[in-house]
Short mmCIF file of C-alpha atoms in Angstrom, two decimals:
data_model
loop_
_atom_site.label_atom_id
_atom_site.label_comp_id
_atom_site.label_asym_id
_atom_site.label_seq_id
_atom_site.Cartn_x
_atom_site.Cartn_y
_atom_site.Cartn_z
CA UNK A 1 -73.83 -37.06 128.13
CA UNK A 2 -74.37 -34.04 130.35
CA UNK A 3 -74.61 -36.20 133.40
CA UNK A 4 -71.10 -38.18 132.86
CA UNK A 5 -68.85 -37.81 135.47
CA UNK A 6 -65.12 -36.47 134.83
CA UNK A 7 -63.75 -40.09 134.72
CA UNK A 8 -66.56 -41.10 132.07
CA UNK A 9 -65.55 -38.05 129.90
CA UNK A 10 -62.09 -39.07 130.31
CA UNK A 11 -62.58 -42.71 129.19
CA UNK A 12 -64.50 -41.47 126.10
CA UNK A 13 -61.56 -39.38 125.03
CA UNK A 14 -58.95 -42.18 125.55
CA UNK A 15 -61.60 -44.46 123.58
CA UNK A 16 -61.39 -42.15 120.48
CA UNK A 17 -57.63 -42.10 120.95
CA UNK A 18 -57.51 -45.60 120.92
CA UNK A 19 -59.77 -45.92 117.53
CA UNK A 20 -57.10 -43.17 115.97
CA UNK A 21 -54.38 -45.42 117.09
CA UNK A 22 -55.73 -48.44 115.64
CA UNK A 23 -56.13 -46.91 112.22
CA UNK A 24 -52.45 -45.54 112.46
CA UNK A 25 -51.14 -48.80 113.57
CA UNK A 26 -52.83 -50.72 110.33
CA UNK A 27 -51.66 -47.75 108.22
CA UNK A 28 -48.08 -48.36 109.71
CA UNK A 29 -48.37 -51.88 109.16
CA UNK A 30 -49.41 -51.54 105.46
CA UNK A 31 -46.41 -49.06 105.09
CA UNK A 32 -43.93 -51.58 105.92
CA UNK A 33 -45.58 -54.66 104.42
CA UNK A 34 -47.75 -53.96 101.48
CA UNK A 35 -47.55 -50.11 100.39
CA UNK A 36 -45.55 -49.33 97.01
CA UNK A 37 -42.72 -46.99 97.33
CA UNK A 38 -44.53 -44.14 95.54
CA UNK A 39 -47.02 -44.18 98.08
CA UNK A 40 -44.79 -43.20 101.02
CA UNK A 41 -45.14 -39.32 100.68
CA UNK A 42 -48.79 -39.34 100.95
CA UNK A 43 -48.88 -41.88 103.66
CA UNK A 44 -46.31 -39.94 105.65
CA UNK A 45 -48.72 -36.89 105.42
CA UNK A 46 -51.96 -38.58 106.23
CA UNK A 47 -49.88 -40.25 109.39
CA UNK A 48 -48.58 -36.83 110.43
CA UNK A 49 -52.23 -35.29 110.11
CA UNK A 50 -53.46 -38.23 112.30
CA UNK A 51 -50.93 -37.67 115.07
CA UNK A 52 -51.62 -34.14 115.06
CA UNK A 53 -55.37 -35.05 115.20
CA UNK A 54 -54.63 -37.16 118.23
CA UNK A 55 -52.14 -34.59 119.81
CA UNK A 56 -55.08 -31.94 119.94
CA UNK A 57 -57.60 -34.56 121.42
CA UNK A 58 -55.04 -35.11 124.30
CA UNK A 59 -54.13 -31.57 124.96
CA UNK A 60 -57.67 -30.31 124.68
CA UNK A 61 -57.95 -27.73 127.61
CA UNK A 62 -60.91 -29.36 129.61
CA UNK A 63 -58.80 -32.50 130.09
CA UNK A 64 -56.75 -30.69 132.78
CA UNK A 65 -59.99 -29.93 134.67
CA UNK A 66 -61.29 -33.53 134.18
CA UNK A 67 -58.31 -35.04 135.67
CA UNK A 68 -58.45 -32.97 138.55
CA UNK A 69 -62.05 -33.45 139.16
CA UNK A 70 -61.79 -37.36 138.45
CA UNK A 71 -59.22 -37.40 141.20
CA UNK A 72 -62.01 -36.52 143.78
CA UNK A 73 -64.51 -39.01 142.68
CA UNK A 74 -65.13 -42.33 144.06
CA UNK A 75 -63.21 -44.72 141.83
CA UNK A 76 -61.97 -48.36 142.18
CA UNK A 77 -58.68 -49.84 142.07
CA UNK A 78 -58.71 -50.32 138.23
CA UNK A 79 -60.24 -46.77 137.64
CA UNK A 80 -57.49 -45.33 139.98
CA UNK A 81 -54.82 -47.15 137.96
CA UNK A 82 -56.29 -46.14 134.71
CA UNK A 83 -56.46 -42.46 135.87
CA UNK A 84 -52.69 -42.58 136.80
CA UNK A 85 -51.90 -43.70 133.34
CA UNK A 86 -54.13 -40.98 131.58
CA UNK A 87 -52.29 -38.37 133.51
CA UNK A 88 -48.99 -39.82 132.42
CA UNK A 89 -49.93 -39.88 128.82
CA UNK A 90 -51.64 -36.34 129.14
CA UNK A 91 -48.58 -34.76 130.82
CA UNK A 92 -46.36 -36.19 128.31
CA UNK A 93 -48.24 -34.83 125.50
CA UNK A 94 -48.80 -31.39 126.95
CA UNK A 95 -45.20 -30.86 126.91
CA UNK A 96 -45.04 -31.07 122.99
CA UNK A 97 -46.28 -28.78 120.62
CA UNK A 98 -48.04 -29.86 118.00
CA UNK A 99 -45.76 -28.46 115.16
CA UNK A 100 -43.13 -30.71 116.74
CA UNK A 101 -45.01 -33.69 116.73
CA UNK A 102 -45.72 -33.16 113.18
CA UNK A 103 -42.41 -32.42 112.15
CA UNK A 104 -40.85 -35.53 114.03
CA UNK A 105 -43.51 -37.85 112.05
CA UNK A 106 -42.55 -36.39 108.57
CA UNK A 107 -38.92 -36.38 109.56
CA UNK A 108 -38.95 -40.20 110.65
CA UNK A 109 -40.91 -41.32 107.45
CA UNK A 110 -38.47 -39.51 105.17
CA UNK A 111 -35.51 -40.96 107.17
CA UNK A 112 -36.93 -44.42 107.33
CA UNK A 113 -38.01 -44.52 103.66
CA UNK A 114 -34.83 -43.24 102.37
CA UNK A 115 -32.83 -45.78 104.98
CA UNK A 116 -34.25 -48.80 103.16
CA UNK A 117 -31.80 -48.15 99.94
CA UNK A 118 -29.30 -46.24 101.94
CA UNK A 119 -28.68 -49.34 104.17
CA UNK A 120 -28.67 -51.60 100.97
CA UNK A 121 -26.01 -49.31 99.25
CA UNK A 122 -23.65 -48.83 102.60
CA UNK A 123 -24.48 -45.31 102.08
CA UNK A 124 -23.63 -43.50 105.54
CA UNK A 125 -22.97 -39.96 103.95
CA UNK A 126 -26.57 -40.38 102.30
CA UNK A 127 -28.27 -41.30 105.34
CA UNK A 128 -26.65 -38.49 107.52
CA UNK A 129 -28.53 -35.47 106.45
CA UNK A 130 -31.91 -37.14 107.18
CA UNK A 131 -30.54 -38.65 110.50
CA UNK A 132 -29.21 -35.25 111.59
CA UNK A 133 -32.97 -33.74 111.42
CA UNK A 134 -34.13 -36.66 113.35
CA UNK A 135 -31.75 -36.43 116.10
CA UNK A 136 -32.13 -32.45 116.30
CA UNK A 137 -36.01 -33.06 116.78
CA UNK A 138 -35.40 -36.03 119.30
CA UNK A 139 -33.19 -33.77 121.34
CA UNK A 140 -35.83 -30.87 121.11
CA UNK A 141 -38.33 -33.43 122.27
CA UNK A 142 -36.23 -34.78 124.95
CA UNK A 143 -35.06 -31.21 126.34
CA UNK A 144 -39.01 -30.45 126.68
CA UNK A 145 -39.78 -33.46 128.83
CA UNK A 146 -36.42 -33.42 130.72
CA UNK A 147 -37.15 -29.72 131.87
CA UNK A 148 -40.49 -30.60 133.08
CA UNK A 149 -39.77 -34.15 134.79
CA UNK A 150 -36.23 -33.77 135.89
CA UNK A 151 -33.40 -36.14 134.96
CA UNK A 152 -31.37 -36.25 131.63
CA UNK A 153 -32.48 -35.79 128.46
CA UNK A 154 -31.92 -39.24 127.43
CA UNK A 155 -33.89 -40.13 130.76
CA UNK A 156 -37.00 -38.42 129.36
CA UNK A 157 -37.20 -40.45 126.01
CA UNK A 158 -36.34 -43.72 127.95
CA UNK A 159 -39.33 -43.05 130.23
CA UNK A 160 -41.54 -43.40 127.06
CA UNK A 161 -40.57 -47.14 126.77
CA UNK A 162 -39.66 -47.78 130.23
CA UNK A 163 -41.80 -45.86 132.59
CA UNK A 164 -40.01 -45.00 135.82
CA UNK A 165 -36.66 -46.64 134.61
CA UNK A 166 -33.37 -44.24 134.76
CA UNK A 167 -30.39 -44.63 132.44
CA UNK A 168 -28.27 -44.56 135.74
CA UNK A 169 -29.94 -47.78 136.55
CA UNK A 170 -29.63 -49.40 133.36
CA UNK A 171 -25.74 -48.19 133.10
CA UNK A 172 -25.13 -49.91 136.31
CA UNK A 173 -26.89 -53.29 135.33
CA UNK A 174 -25.26 -53.12 131.76
CA UNK A 175 -21.59 -52.69 133.28
CA UNK A 176 -22.15 -55.53 135.52
CA UNK A 177 -23.10 -57.64 132.41
CA UNK A 178 -20.02 -56.45 130.83
CA UNK A 179 -18.02 -57.36 133.60
CA UNK A 180 -18.75 -61.24 132.88
CA UNK A 181 -20.22 -61.61 129.47
CA UNK A 182 -16.89 -61.44 127.51
CA UNK A 183 -15.53 -64.11 129.62
CA UNK A 184 -18.59 -66.43 129.39
CA UNK A 185 -18.56 -66.04 125.59
CA UNK A 186 -14.97 -66.97 125.53
CA UNK A 187 -15.67 -70.07 127.74
CA UNK A 188 -18.74 -71.11 125.91
CA UNK A 189 -16.56 -70.82 122.28
CA UNK A 190 -13.82 -73.20 123.71
CA UNK A 191 -16.36 -75.51 125.03
CA UNK A 192 -18.47 -75.68 121.74
CA UNK A 193 -15.25 -75.68 119.40
CA UNK A 194 -14.90 -79.47 120.50
CA UNK A 195 -18.45 -80.35 119.76
CA UNK A 196 -19.53 -81.80 116.47
CA UNK A 197 -22.66 -79.98 115.04
CA UNK A 198 -24.50 -81.19 111.61
CA UNK A 199 -25.58 -78.36 109.67
CA UNK A 200 -28.97 -78.40 108.02
CA UNK A 201 -28.72 -79.16 104.24
CA UNK A 202 -31.00 -76.51 102.07
CA UNK A 203 -32.26 -75.12 100.16
CA UNK A 204 -35.37 -74.54 101.97
CA UNK A 205 -38.28 -73.20 99.81
CA UNK A 206 -40.02 -70.16 101.09
CA UNK A 207 -43.49 -71.55 100.88
CA UNK A 208 -42.42 -74.33 103.27
CA UNK A 209 -40.79 -72.04 105.46
CA UNK A 210 -44.10 -70.03 105.71
CA UNK A 211 -45.90 -73.42 106.56
CA UNK A 212 -43.69 -74.15 109.15
CA UNK A 213 -43.85 -70.62 110.65
CA UNK A 214 -47.90 -70.98 110.67
CA UNK A 215 -47.68 -74.48 112.27
CA UNK A 216 -45.13 -73.15 115.26
CA UNK A 217 -47.66 -70.09 115.56
CA UNK A 218 -50.37 -72.34 115.95
CA UNK A 219 -48.53 -74.40 118.48
CA UNK A 220 -47.77 -71.41 120.50
CA UNK A 221 -51.32 -70.49 120.62
CA UNK A 222 -51.69 -67.49 117.97
CA UNK A 223 -55.29 -66.59 117.31
CA UNK A 224 -55.63 -66.31 113.39
CA UNK A 225 -58.95 -64.88 113.61
CA UNK A 226 -57.29 -61.81 115.40
CA UNK A 227 -54.39 -61.50 113.40
CA UNK A 228 -52.02 -62.57 110.37
CA UNK A 229 -48.30 -63.15 109.35
CA UNK A 230 -46.63 -61.47 106.23
CA UNK A 231 -43.30 -60.47 104.91
CA UNK A 232 -41.23 -57.03 105.74
CA UNK A 233 -37.76 -55.91 105.42
CA UNK A 234 -37.42 -55.82 109.45
CA UNK A 235 -39.50 -58.27 111.26
CA UNK A 236 -42.08 -56.72 113.85
CA UNK A 237 -45.40 -57.05 115.33
CA UNK A 238 -47.85 -54.35 114.99
CA UNK A 239 -51.53 -53.57 114.56
CA UNK A 240 -53.62 -53.69 117.77
CA UNK A 241 -54.90 -56.23 120.39
CA UNK A 242 -57.78 -56.75 118.29
CA UNK A 243 -55.94 -57.23 114.72
CA UNK A 244 -52.37 -58.28 115.53
CA UNK A 245 -49.97 -57.99 112.37
CA UNK A 246 -46.49 -59.97 112.63
CA UNK A 247 -43.75 -60.13 109.94
CA UNK A 248 -40.72 -61.99 109.12
CA UNK A 249 -38.45 -62.48 106.32
CA UNK A 250 -37.31 -65.37 104.51
CA UNK A 251 -33.96 -66.70 103.12
CA UNK A 252 -33.66 -69.78 100.90
CA UNK A 253 -30.44 -71.26 102.61
CA UNK A 254 -31.54 -70.52 106.34
CA UNK A 255 -34.99 -71.60 107.71
CA UNK A 256 -33.90 -70.82 111.41
CA UNK A 257 -33.81 -66.94 110.94
CA UNK A 258 -37.36 -66.83 109.68
CA UNK A 259 -38.73 -69.27 112.33
CA UNK A 260 -36.89 -67.97 115.47
CA UNK A 261 -38.27 -64.64 114.17
CA UNK A 262 -41.91 -65.79 113.77
CA UNK A 263 -41.55 -67.37 117.27
CA UNK A 264 -40.13 -64.25 118.76
CA UNK A 265 -42.97 -61.80 117.25
CA UNK A 266 -45.55 -64.39 118.16
CA UNK A 267 -44.54 -63.83 121.96
CA UNK A 268 -45.17 -60.06 121.44
CA UNK A 269 -48.62 -60.95 119.58
CA UNK A 270 -49.89 -63.53 122.34
CA UNK A 271 -49.16 -60.47 124.76
CA UNK A 272 -51.26 -58.09 122.71
CA UNK A 273 -54.12 -61.11 122.20
CA UNK A 274 -54.05 -61.61 125.89
CA UNK A 275 -54.41 -57.96 127.12
CA UNK A 276 -57.78 -57.49 129.19
CA UNK A 277 -60.27 -56.98 126.36
CA UNK A 278 -62.71 -55.14 128.53
CA UNK A 279 -60.40 -52.30 129.01
CA UNK A 280 -58.32 -52.43 125.90
CA UNK A 281 -59.55 -48.81 124.71
CA UNK A 282 -58.14 -47.57 128.03
CA UNK A 283 -54.53 -46.77 128.91
CA UNK A 284 -54.53 -49.32 131.99
CA UNK A 285 -55.40 -51.74 129.56
CA UNK A 286 -52.17 -51.59 127.42
CA UNK A 287 -49.06 -53.33 127.53
CA UNK A 288 -46.93 -52.01 130.81
CA UNK A 289 -43.62 -51.19 129.09
CA UNK A 290 -41.39 -52.11 126.00
CA UNK A 291 -39.09 -54.24 128.54
CA UNK A 292 -42.16 -56.25 129.59
CA UNK A 293 -43.14 -56.47 125.84
CA UNK A 294 -39.90 -57.91 124.91
CA UNK A 295 -39.90 -60.23 127.93
CA UNK A 296 -42.97 -61.94 126.16
CA UNK A 297 -41.25 -62.33 122.70
CA UNK A 298 -37.81 -63.40 124.38
CA UNK A 299 -39.92 -66.06 126.80
CA UNK A 300 -41.21 -67.24 123.51
CA UNK A 301 -38.06 -67.26 121.47
CA UNK A 302 -34.99 -67.60 124.22
CA UNK A 303 -36.65 -69.36 127.20
CA UNK A 304 -39.08 -71.59 125.37
CA UNK A 305 -38.22 -71.73 121.66
CA UNK A 306 -34.68 -72.63 122.24
CA UNK A 307 -35.26 -75.14 125.24
CA UNK A 308 -34.07 -78.76 124.68
CA UNK A 309 -38.12 -79.71 125.33
CA UNK A 310 -39.57 -77.34 122.81
CA UNK A 311 -36.77 -78.42 120.26
CA UNK A 312 -38.07 -82.01 120.71
CA UNK A 313 -41.51 -80.74 119.48
CA UNK A 314 -40.01 -78.80 116.70
CA UNK A 315 -37.68 -81.88 115.10
CA UNK A 316 -40.69 -83.89 113.62
CA UNK A 317 -42.14 -80.44 112.17
CA UNK A 318 -38.95 -79.86 110.50
CA UNK A 319 -38.87 -83.39 109.03
CA UNK A 320 -42.31 -82.98 107.76
CA UNK A 321 -41.51 -79.63 105.98
CA UNK A 322 -38.30 -80.07 104.34
CA UNK A 323 -37.41 -83.95 104.52
CA UNK A 324 -35.73 -86.27 106.99
CA UNK A 325 -31.92 -85.35 107.64
CA UNK A 326 -29.29 -86.11 110.68
CA UNK A 327 -29.35 -82.14 111.36
CA UNK A 328 -33.01 -82.60 112.50
CA UNK A 329 -32.34 -84.67 115.40
CA UNK A 330 -33.43 -83.02 118.55
CA UNK A 331 -29.68 -83.10 120.12
CA UNK A 332 -28.14 -81.63 117.07
CA UNK A 333 -30.94 -78.99 117.08
CA UNK A 334 -30.29 -78.10 120.82
CA UNK A 335 -26.62 -77.59 119.85
CA UNK A 336 -27.58 -75.70 116.46
CA UNK A 337 -29.79 -73.25 118.27
CA UNK A 338 -27.41 -72.27 120.92
CA UNK A 339 -24.37 -71.85 118.79
CA UNK A 340 -22.25 -68.74 119.78
CA UNK A 341 -20.38 -66.78 117.14
CA UNK A 342 -19.92 -63.13 117.47
CA UNK A 343 -21.50 -61.34 114.19
CA UNK A 344 -22.12 -57.87 112.79
CA UNK A 345 -26.17 -58.36 112.88
CA UNK A 346 -28.10 -57.75 116.13
CA UNK A 347 -31.24 -59.35 115.00
CA UNK A 348 -29.28 -62.51 113.95
CA UNK A 349 -27.07 -62.57 117.21
CA UNK A 350 -27.24 -65.67 119.47
CA UNK A 351 -28.57 -65.22 122.86
CA UNK A 352 -25.17 -64.81 124.40
CA UNK A 353 -23.77 -62.12 122.07
CA UNK A 354 -27.08 -60.09 121.84
CA UNK A 355 -26.64 -58.24 125.01
CA UNK A 356 -23.18 -56.79 123.97
CA UNK A 357 -25.05 -55.38 120.58
CA UNK A 358 -27.86 -53.70 122.99
CA UNK A 359 -25.26 -52.40 125.52
CA UNK A 360 -23.53 -50.70 122.55
CA UNK A 361 -26.35 -49.24 120.85
CA UNK A 362 -27.75 -47.87 124.35
CA UNK A 363 -24.21 -46.18 125.05
CA UNK A 364 -23.92 -44.50 121.66
CA UNK A 365 -27.64 -43.10 121.82
CA UNK A 366 -27.61 -42.05 125.35
CA UNK A 367 -24.57 -39.91 124.36
CA UNK A 368 -26.04 -38.57 121.11
CA UNK A 369 -29.44 -37.48 123.02
CA UNK A 370 -27.42 -35.89 125.78
CA UNK A 371 -25.28 -33.94 123.44
CA UNK A 372 -22.01 -35.72 123.97
CA UNK A 373 -21.38 -36.79 120.81
CA UNK A 374 -22.83 -35.82 117.26
CA UNK A 375 -24.34 -37.86 114.59
CA UNK A 376 -21.00 -37.95 112.51
CA UNK A 377 -19.25 -39.55 115.59
CA UNK A 378 -21.47 -42.64 115.33
CA UNK A 379 -19.58 -44.90 112.83
CA UNK A 380 -15.95 -44.47 114.75
CA UNK A 381 -17.73 -45.30 118.11
CA UNK A 382 -19.68 -48.33 116.82
CA UNK A 383 -16.40 -49.66 115.44
CA UNK A 384 -14.47 -49.25 118.65
CA UNK A 385 -17.20 -50.96 120.79
CA UNK A 386 -17.85 -53.71 118.16
CA UNK A 387 -14.16 -54.77 118.57
CA UNK A 388 -14.01 -54.17 122.25
CA UNK A 389 -17.37 -56.14 123.25
CA UNK A 390 -17.40 -58.77 120.59
CA UNK A 391 -13.99 -58.77 118.64
CA UNK A 392 -15.79 -57.77 115.35
CA UNK A 393 -14.32 -55.22 112.79
CA UNK A 394 -17.09 -53.23 110.99
CA UNK A 395 -14.88 -50.52 109.71
CA UNK A 396 -16.24 -48.98 106.45
CA UNK A 397 -19.04 -51.67 106.91
CA UNK A 398 -22.04 -49.18 107.43
CA UNK A 399 -24.75 -51.76 106.04
CA UNK A 400 -23.80 -54.34 108.50
CA UNK A 401 -22.89 -51.68 111.35
CA UNK A 402 -24.49 -48.55 112.09
CA UNK A 403 -27.22 -48.82 109.46
CA UNK A 404 -28.55 -51.76 110.21
CA UNK A 405 -31.28 -51.11 112.65
CA UNK A 406 -34.65 -49.39 111.79
CA UNK A 407 -34.83 -47.66 115.24
CA UNK A 408 -32.70 -44.56 114.75
CA UNK A 409 -34.80 -43.33 112.11
CA UNK A 410 -37.35 -42.16 114.54
CA UNK A 411 -36.76 -43.65 117.96
CA UNK A 412 -34.21 -43.29 120.88
CA UNK A 413 -34.51 -44.65 124.24
CA UNK A 414 -35.84 -48.33 123.18
CA UNK A 415 -32.92 -50.44 122.77
CA UNK A 416 -32.47 -51.13 126.51
CA UNK A 417 -35.84 -52.77 126.42
CA UNK A 418 -34.59 -55.80 124.76
CA UNK A 419 -31.99 -56.74 127.23
CA UNK A 420 -34.26 -55.93 130.06
CA UNK A 421 -36.83 -58.21 128.52
CA UNK A 422 -34.39 -61.12 128.51
CA UNK A 423 -33.71 -60.57 132.14
CA UNK A 424 -37.46 -60.39 133.08
CA UNK A 425 -37.87 -63.53 130.98
CA UNK A 426 -35.35 -65.54 132.80
CA UNK A 427 -36.76 -64.32 136.05
CA UNK A 428 -40.31 -65.52 135.03
CA UNK A 429 -39.13 -69.03 134.01
CA UNK A 430 -37.06 -69.24 137.36
CA UNK A 431 -40.47 -68.38 139.00
CA UNK A 432 -42.27 -70.99 136.95
CA UNK A 433 -39.97 -73.72 137.71
CA UNK A 434 -40.05 -72.83 141.53
CA UNK A 435 -43.89 -73.11 141.29
CA UNK A 436 -43.74 -75.82 138.71
CA UNK A 437 -40.83 -78.23 139.10
CA UNK A 438 -42.05 -80.63 136.27
CA UNK A 439 -42.31 -77.58 133.64
CA UNK A 440 -39.24 -78.50 131.39
CA UNK A 441 -40.31 -82.35 131.10
CA UNK A 442 -43.89 -81.18 130.42
CA UNK A 443 -42.64 -78.98 127.38
CA UNK A 444 -41.03 -81.87 125.80
CA UNK A 445 -44.26 -83.66 125.84
CA UNK A 446 -46.10 -80.76 124.13
CA UNK A 447 -47.53 -79.33 127.50
CA UNK A 448 -47.00 -75.64 126.83
CA UNK A 449 -50.40 -74.42 128.35
CA UNK A 450 -48.62 -74.20 131.88
CA UNK A 451 -46.29 -71.49 130.25
CA UNK A 452 -48.95 -69.62 128.89
CA UNK A 453 -51.27 -69.86 131.76
CA UNK A 454 -48.65 -68.53 134.21
CA UNK A 455 -48.01 -65.62 131.72
CA UNK A 456 -51.53 -64.84 131.14
CA UNK A 457 -52.30 -64.75 134.74
CA UNK A 458 -49.36 -62.92 136.00
CA UNK A 459 -48.55 -60.55 132.85
CA UNK A 460 -51.12 -60.47 129.93
CA UNK A 461 -54.35 -59.93 131.82
CA UNK A 462 -52.68 -57.30 134.02
CA UNK A 463 -52.16 -54.84 131.59
CA UNK A 464 -50.70 -51.74 133.15
CA UNK A 465 -52.84 -51.80 136.33
CA UNK A 466 -49.38 -51.77 138.38
CA UNK A 467 -46.26 -49.79 137.70
CA UNK A 468 -43.36 -52.15 136.20
CA UNK A 469 -41.56 -53.13 139.54
CA UNK A 470 -44.78 -54.25 141.32
CA UNK A 471 -45.93 -56.05 138.28
CA UNK A 472 -42.64 -58.02 138.08
CA UNK A 473 -42.75 -58.46 142.23
CA UNK A 474 -46.19 -59.62 142.04
CA UNK A 475 -45.54 -62.16 139.45
CA UNK A 476 -42.03 -63.32 140.62
CA UNK A 477 -41.72 -62.29 144.49
CA UNK A 478 -39.18 -59.94 143.74
CA UNK A 479 -38.28 -56.68 141.48
CA UNK A 480 -35.92 -56.98 138.52
CA UNK A 481 -32.99 -59.32 139.59
CA UNK A 482 -30.37 -59.70 136.67
CA UNK A 483 -29.00 -62.63 138.61
CA UNK A 484 -31.58 -64.81 137.28
CA UNK A 485 -30.26 -63.73 133.62
CA UNK A 486 -26.75 -64.75 134.29
CA UNK A 487 -27.82 -68.11 135.91
CA UNK A 488 -29.91 -69.04 132.96
CA UNK A 489 -26.95 -68.03 130.54
CA UNK A 490 -24.50 -70.36 132.47
CA UNK A 491 -27.05 -73.22 132.94
CA UNK A 492 -27.73 -73.45 129.08
CA UNK A 493 -24.37 -72.88 127.83
CA UNK A 494 -22.12 -74.28 130.35
CA UNK A 495 -24.22 -76.76 132.39
#
């Protein structure tokens, strides 16, 4: 061990961190999918202890010297990229005292656990004390990070999920979307009002929905030897690249919710399973950003899953699991899976209304973290923006309003990733179609490998070797260009 270079010593430390993160990820999955409620306090304490251990490891005094020495060593391009990502993680961790890391983990576990019942009971007042504490600690973290890195407090939290992205850039992109989205929603709803759509006739037994979901995952190339499907309150993809866990939820009267949720999470899972396995324990081998992660789930759910070609593949599967009915005709499915109807719930929102849900949350959480509003102000702002952006009245309905998302029990700065992901996904598919003009016809014939191959080569296998803009430029020929997103929506919904 004495002959190790500084860079080799660093890789060993980050390998240890990867192993600890593996245990933490599986414990988090179990907490959401399997754990009995009385286990929460003990699990929270164990997770907090693990976070402190990991924090001690990455803030050990010798790492600063090793990072400095490694800069002088002869490293190849991958090692240079890995060193850049190591330094980024190290710098961020060193700004946060261990007691803040522990306090945040405990407050988040308390808030999330109580939220499960508070949401069901429409209990905003009950949620507020825990939420205030989570917000207080998030502001503390944001202030420490912003002081060292410059920019606003919200920028500092955003950077954890979207490295290098500034909230001013996102605000500019989102303001543009707000200028044309309401008009597009209105035009599409007027067009769809004249269309006849046959609603599927249930019930849809949960066991058959599960079998359908597993069949869809198989079609989409999920590796069942390296992951599994389970049930949780809020669908997610967790675990680690070597053991990916995805969850969904079922409703007996609606197969589409669980099916599209599974397709969405399978996109996340394929990204994780496709990351470069030989560098899986190193920062440069990880997913690039949450926007890039969401671009994978939305490539699967929106670009591929709701395309006419894919719905042709889905039609016989639906008949096999739920019996033959007119609603399962491919043309009817295309209308069904592109219906536009503003509603309360973000995760159930159609493709056109979804960005409005995200923009609303971005604007509220940015104001919260920057200290422009307080926790108590959230419901009134929520009501105002839901009415302005979607014409939906949420007054007094906290369960389907500001209590609906799990994110604010422990996370700020994540929401923009969803719509950034939709924009990246539209840009990928524009690039794929340029390179492969027969792509859509091939999808209808079940030829999905060209899509997976393109994503594998350009995104999955690249990990975090490149900064986000460079990754997207290398894949598509340009940095993020939201014009592709608007063109996709107009073609699909008005074409």
